[in-house]
Amino acid sequence: MLVNDPAAAHWPVDATRLDLALEFRRRPRGPHGDELQKLLHRMRWWGDADGPARWALLVVEPNRRWMLAQLPRRRGAAVRVLPNHVFTSLAAAEWEVFKRRWEALTGTPLPREIGEGEAGT
C-alpha cells in the first residue's frame, strides 16, 4: 500500500541500507515495506533543476519492450532516450532504473553481487 507521507520526498537515503535494494530486487512490483516505499517515493520525485536528470522507462512495445530514458531537468526540454538500453523484461528494466536512481541519490553504485541473477520472482 502506498503511504502518502509528505516527508517521504525528503526521506534521507542511507547508502548502507542495502537491505532495501535487496527487497526491491526480490519483489520489484511489491508489496513493499514502509521504508522501501519511502525510498521509492524519494527516487521517483527527487530532482531539482541543478541536480542530475531523473531516470525513467519508455514503453517501446506495450508489455514487451522498454527503453531507458532520462527525463529533462527543466519542463519542456527533450527526453534523452538510450536506444542501446532496451529491455524485454519489465523486472530487469525496473531494476536498471532503480540502480541508476540509487547511485544518483547516494553517489555510490550498488555492489555487483546484489544485481546478479534474475530480477523479480
PDB file of C-alpha atoms in Angstrom:
ATOM      1  CA  MET A   1       0.000   0.000   0.000  1.00  0.00           C
ATOM      2  CA  LEU A   2       1.403   3.373  -0.972  1.00  0.00           C
ATOM      3  CA  VAL A   3       1.906   5.611   2.010  1.00  0.00           C
ATOM      4  CA  ASN A   4       1.122   9.223   1.205  1.00  0.00           C
ATOM      5  CA  ASP A   5       3.694  10.642   3.593  1.00  0.00           C
ATOM      6  CA  PRO A   6       4.615  14.262   2.791  1.00  0.00           C
ATOM      7  CA  ALA A   7       8.041  13.749   4.380  1.00  0.00           C
ATOM      8  CA  ALA A   8       8.859  10.817   2.060  1.00  0.00           C
ATOM      9  CA  ALA A   9      10.041  13.177  -0.697  1.00  0.00           C
ATOM     10  CA  HIS A  10      12.774  14.318   1.695  1.00  0.00           C
ATOM     11  CA  TRP A  11      13.422  10.959   3.338  1.00  0.00           C
ATOM     12  CA  PRO A  12      17.180  10.612   3.937  1.00  0.00           C
ATOM     13  CA  VAL A  13      18.696   7.875   1.805  1.00  0.00           C
ATOM     14  CA  ASP A  14      21.317   5.792   3.578  1.00  0.00           C
ATOM     15  CA  ALA A  15      23.724   4.140   1.112  1.00  0.00           C
ATOM     16  CA  THR A  16      24.395   1.374   3.645  1.00  0.00           C
ATOM     17  CA  ARG A  17      20.734   0.221   3.587  1.00  0.00           C
ATOM     18  CA  LEU A  18      21.395  -2.482   1.020  1.00  0.00           C
ATOM     19  CA  ASP A  19      18.524  -4.459   2.559  1.00  0.00           C
ATOM     20  CA  LEU A  20      16.145  -2.046   0.816  1.00  0.00           C
ATOM     21  CA  ALA A  21      17.811  -2.645  -2.545  1.00  0.00           C
ATOM     22  CA  LEU A  22      17.602  -6.406  -1.981  1.00  0.00           C
ATOM     23  CA  GLU A  23      13.918  -6.116  -1.071  1.00  0.00           C
ATOM     24  CA  PHE A  24      13.240  -4.251  -4.316  1.00  0.00           C
ATOM     25  CA  ARG A  25      15.344  -6.722  -6.298  1.00  0.00           C
ATOM     26  CA  ARG A  26      13.324  -9.651  -4.945  1.00  0.00           C
ATOM     27  CA  ARG A  27       9.912  -8.008  -5.425  1.00  0.00           C
ATOM     28  CA  PRO A  28      10.079  -5.045  -7.835  1.00  0.00           C
ATOM     29  CA  ARG A  29       6.263  -4.910  -8.117  1.00  0.00           C
ATOM     30  CA  GLY A  30       5.675  -5.199  -4.352  1.00  0.00           C
ATOM     31  CA  PRO A  31       4.384  -5.492  -1.825  1.00  0.00           C
ATOM     32  CA  HIS A  32       6.992  -3.182  -0.293  1.00  0.00           C
ATOM     33  CA  GLY A  33       7.734  -2.386   3.317  1.00  0.00           C
ATOM     34  CA  ASP A  34       7.290   1.140   4.676  1.00  0.00           C
ATOM     35  CA  GLU A  35      10.946   2.153   4.347  1.00  0.00           C
ATOM     36  CA  LEU A  36      11.250   0.851   0.786  1.00  0.00           C
ATOM     37  CA  GLN A  37       8.065   2.724  -0.131  1.00  0.00           C
ATOM     38  CA  LYS A  38       9.626   5.931   1.205  1.00  0.00           C
ATOM     39  CA  LEU A  39      12.836   5.255  -0.712  1.00  0.00           C
ATOM     40  CA  LEU A  40      10.921   4.642  -3.949  1.00  0.00           C
ATOM     41  CA  HIS A  41       8.895   7.811  -3.423  1.00  0.00           C
ATOM     42  CA  ARG A  42      12.103   9.753  -2.909  1.00  0.00           C
ATOM     43  CA  MET A  43      13.668   8.196  -6.011  1.00  0.00           C
ATOM     44  CA  ARG A  44      10.652   8.944  -8.182  1.00  0.00           C
ATOM     45  CA  TRP A  45      10.143  12.549  -7.110  1.00  0.00           C
ATOM     46  CA  TRP A  46      13.668  13.630  -6.271  1.00  0.00           C
ATOM     47  CA  GLY A  47      15.387  16.071  -8.530  1.00  0.00           C
ATOM     48  CA  ASP A  48      15.955  19.745  -8.913  1.00  0.00           C
ATOM     49  CA  ALA A  49      16.993  21.976 -11.767  1.00  0.00           C
ATOM     50  CA  ASP A  50      20.675  21.757 -10.784  1.00  0.00           C
ATOM     51  CA  GLY A  51      20.804  18.038  -9.968  1.00  0.00           C
ATOM     52  CA  PRO A  52      21.085  15.052 -12.270  1.00  0.00           C
ATOM     53  CA  ALA A  53      18.216  14.265 -14.611  1.00  0.00           C
ATOM     54  CA  ARG A  54      15.843  11.541 -13.426  1.00  0.00           C
ATOM     55  CA  TRP A  55      15.905   8.042 -14.901  1.00  0.00           C
ATOM     56  CA  ALA A  56      12.732   6.572 -16.380  1.00  0.00           C
ATOM     57  CA  LEU A  57      11.436   3.916 -18.766  1.00  0.00           C
ATOM     58  CA  LEU A  58       9.722   4.461 -22.094  1.00  0.00           C
ATOM     59  CA  VAL A  59       7.375   1.831 -23.437  1.00  0.00           C
ATOM     60  CA  VAL A  60       8.616   0.731 -26.855  1.00  0.00           C
ATOM     61  CA  GLU A  61       6.082  -2.088 -27.281  1.00  0.00           C
ATOM     62  CA  PRO A  62       3.342  -2.416 -24.638  1.00  0.00           C
ATOM     63  CA  ASN A  63       4.042  -5.319 -22.275  1.00  0.00           C
ATOM     64  CA  ARG A  64       7.029  -6.416 -24.398  1.00  0.00           C
ATOM     65  CA  ARG A  65       9.857  -3.867 -24.627  1.00  0.00           C
ATOM     66  CA  TRP A  66      11.015  -0.872 -22.589  1.00  0.00           C
ATOM     67  CA  MET A  67      13.798   1.653 -23.226  1.00  0.00           C
ATOM     68  CA  LEU A  68      15.887   3.524 -20.686  1.00  0.00           C
ATOM     69  CA  ALA A  69      15.487   7.311 -20.737  1.00  0.00           C
ATOM     70  CA  GLN A  70      16.369  10.402 -18.733  1.00  0.00           C
ATOM     71  CA  LEU A  71      13.745  13.000 -18.011  1.00  0.00           C
ATOM     72  CA  PRO A  72      14.914  16.566 -18.609  1.00  0.00           C
ATOM     73  CA  ARG A  73      15.823  18.794 -15.682  1.00  0.00           C
ATOM     74  CA  ARG A  74      13.529  21.505 -16.968  1.00  0.00           C
ATOM     75  CA  ARG A  75       9.946  21.056 -18.088  1.00  0.00           C
ATOM     76  CA  GLY A  76       9.538  21.251 -21.852  1.00  0.00           C
ATOM     77  CA  ALA A  77      13.065  20.086 -22.695  1.00  0.00           C
ATOM     78  CA  ALA A  78      13.586  16.907 -24.701  1.00  0.00           C
ATOM     79  CA  VAL A  79      13.662  13.492 -23.055  1.00  0.00           C
ATOM     80  CA  ARG A  80      17.006  11.749 -23.597  1.00  0.00           C
ATOM     81  CA  VAL A  81      16.443   8.210 -24.841  1.00  0.00           C
ATOM     82  CA  LEU A  82      19.057   5.475 -24.756  1.00  0.00           C
ATOM     83  CA  PRO A  83      18.206   3.206 -27.716  1.00  0.00           C
ATOM     84  CA  ASN A  84      21.042   0.819 -26.818  1.00  0.00           C
ATOM     85  CA  HIS A  85      19.320   0.066 -23.495  1.00  0.00           C
ATOM     86  CA  VAL A  86      16.174  -1.861 -24.455  1.00  0.00           C
ATOM     87  CA  PHE A  87      14.683  -4.489 -22.132  1.00  0.00           C
ATOM     88  CA  THR A  88      12.312  -7.381 -22.803  1.00  0.00           C
ATOM     89  CA  SER A  89      11.715  -7.958 -19.083  1.00  0.00           C
ATOM     90  CA  LEU A  90       9.926  -5.286 -17.055  1.00  0.00           C
ATOM     91  CA  ALA A  91      11.601  -6.535 -13.868  1.00  0.00           C
ATOM     92  CA  ALA A  92      15.062  -6.135 -15.447  1.00  0.00           C
ATOM     93  CA  ALA A  93      14.143  -2.679 -16.769  1.00  0.00           C
ATOM     94  CA  GLU A  94      12.864  -1.509 -13.377  1.00  0.00           C
ATOM     95  CA  TRP A  95      15.965  -2.901 -11.674  1.00  0.00           C
ATOM     96  CA  GLU A  96      18.202  -0.896 -14.036  1.00  0.00           C
ATOM     97  CA  VAL A  97      16.293   2.288 -13.236  1.00  0.00           C
ATOM     98  CA  PHE A  98      16.470   1.510  -9.507  1.00  0.00           C
ATOM     99  CA  LYS A  99      20.270   1.055  -9.669  1.00  0.00           C
ATOM    100  CA  ARG A 100      20.756   4.314 -11.548  1.00  0.00           C
ATOM    101  CA  ARG A 101      18.470   6.252  -9.214  1.00  0.00           C
ATOM    102  CA  TRP A 102      20.256   4.741  -6.199  1.00  0.00           C
ATOM    103  CA  GLU A 103      23.640   5.882  -7.484  1.00  0.00           C
ATOM    104  CA  ALA A 104      22.305   9.339  -8.365  1.00  0.00           C
ATOM    105  CA  LEU A 105      20.897   9.796  -4.833  1.00  0.00           C
ATOM    106  CA  THR A 106      23.688   8.226  -2.805  1.00  0.00           C
ATOM    107  CA  GLY A 107      26.715   8.848  -5.002  1.00  0.00           C
ATOM    108  CA  THR A 108      27.513   5.145  -4.583  1.00  0.00           C
ATOM    109  CA  PRO A 109      26.742   2.337  -7.033  1.00  0.00           C
ATOM    110  CA  LEU A 110      25.112  -0.791  -5.670  1.00  0.00           C
ATOM    111  CA  PRO A 111      27.528  -3.699  -5.167  1.00  0.00           C
ATOM    112  CA  ARG A 112      27.637  -6.010  -8.174  1.00  0.00           C
ATOM    113  CA  GLU A 113      26.603  -9.077  -6.155  1.00  0.00           C
ATOM    114  CA  ILE A 114      23.191  -7.508  -5.425  1.00  0.00           C
ATOM    115  CA  GLY A 115      22.446  -7.307  -9.124  1.00  0.00           C
ATOM    116  CA  GLU A 116      23.338 -10.889 -10.036  1.00  0.00           C
ATOM    117  CA  GLY A 117      20.618 -13.287 -11.147  1.00  0.00           C
ATOM    118  CA  GLU A 118      17.122 -12.575 -12.388  1.00  0.00           C
ATOM    119  CA  ALA A 119      15.120  -9.666 -11.057  1.00  0.00           C
ATOM    120  CA  GLY A 120      11.751 -10.410  -9.515  1.00  0.00           C
ATOM    121  CA  THR A 121      10.160 -13.759  -8.970  1.00  0.00           C
TER     122      THR A 121
END
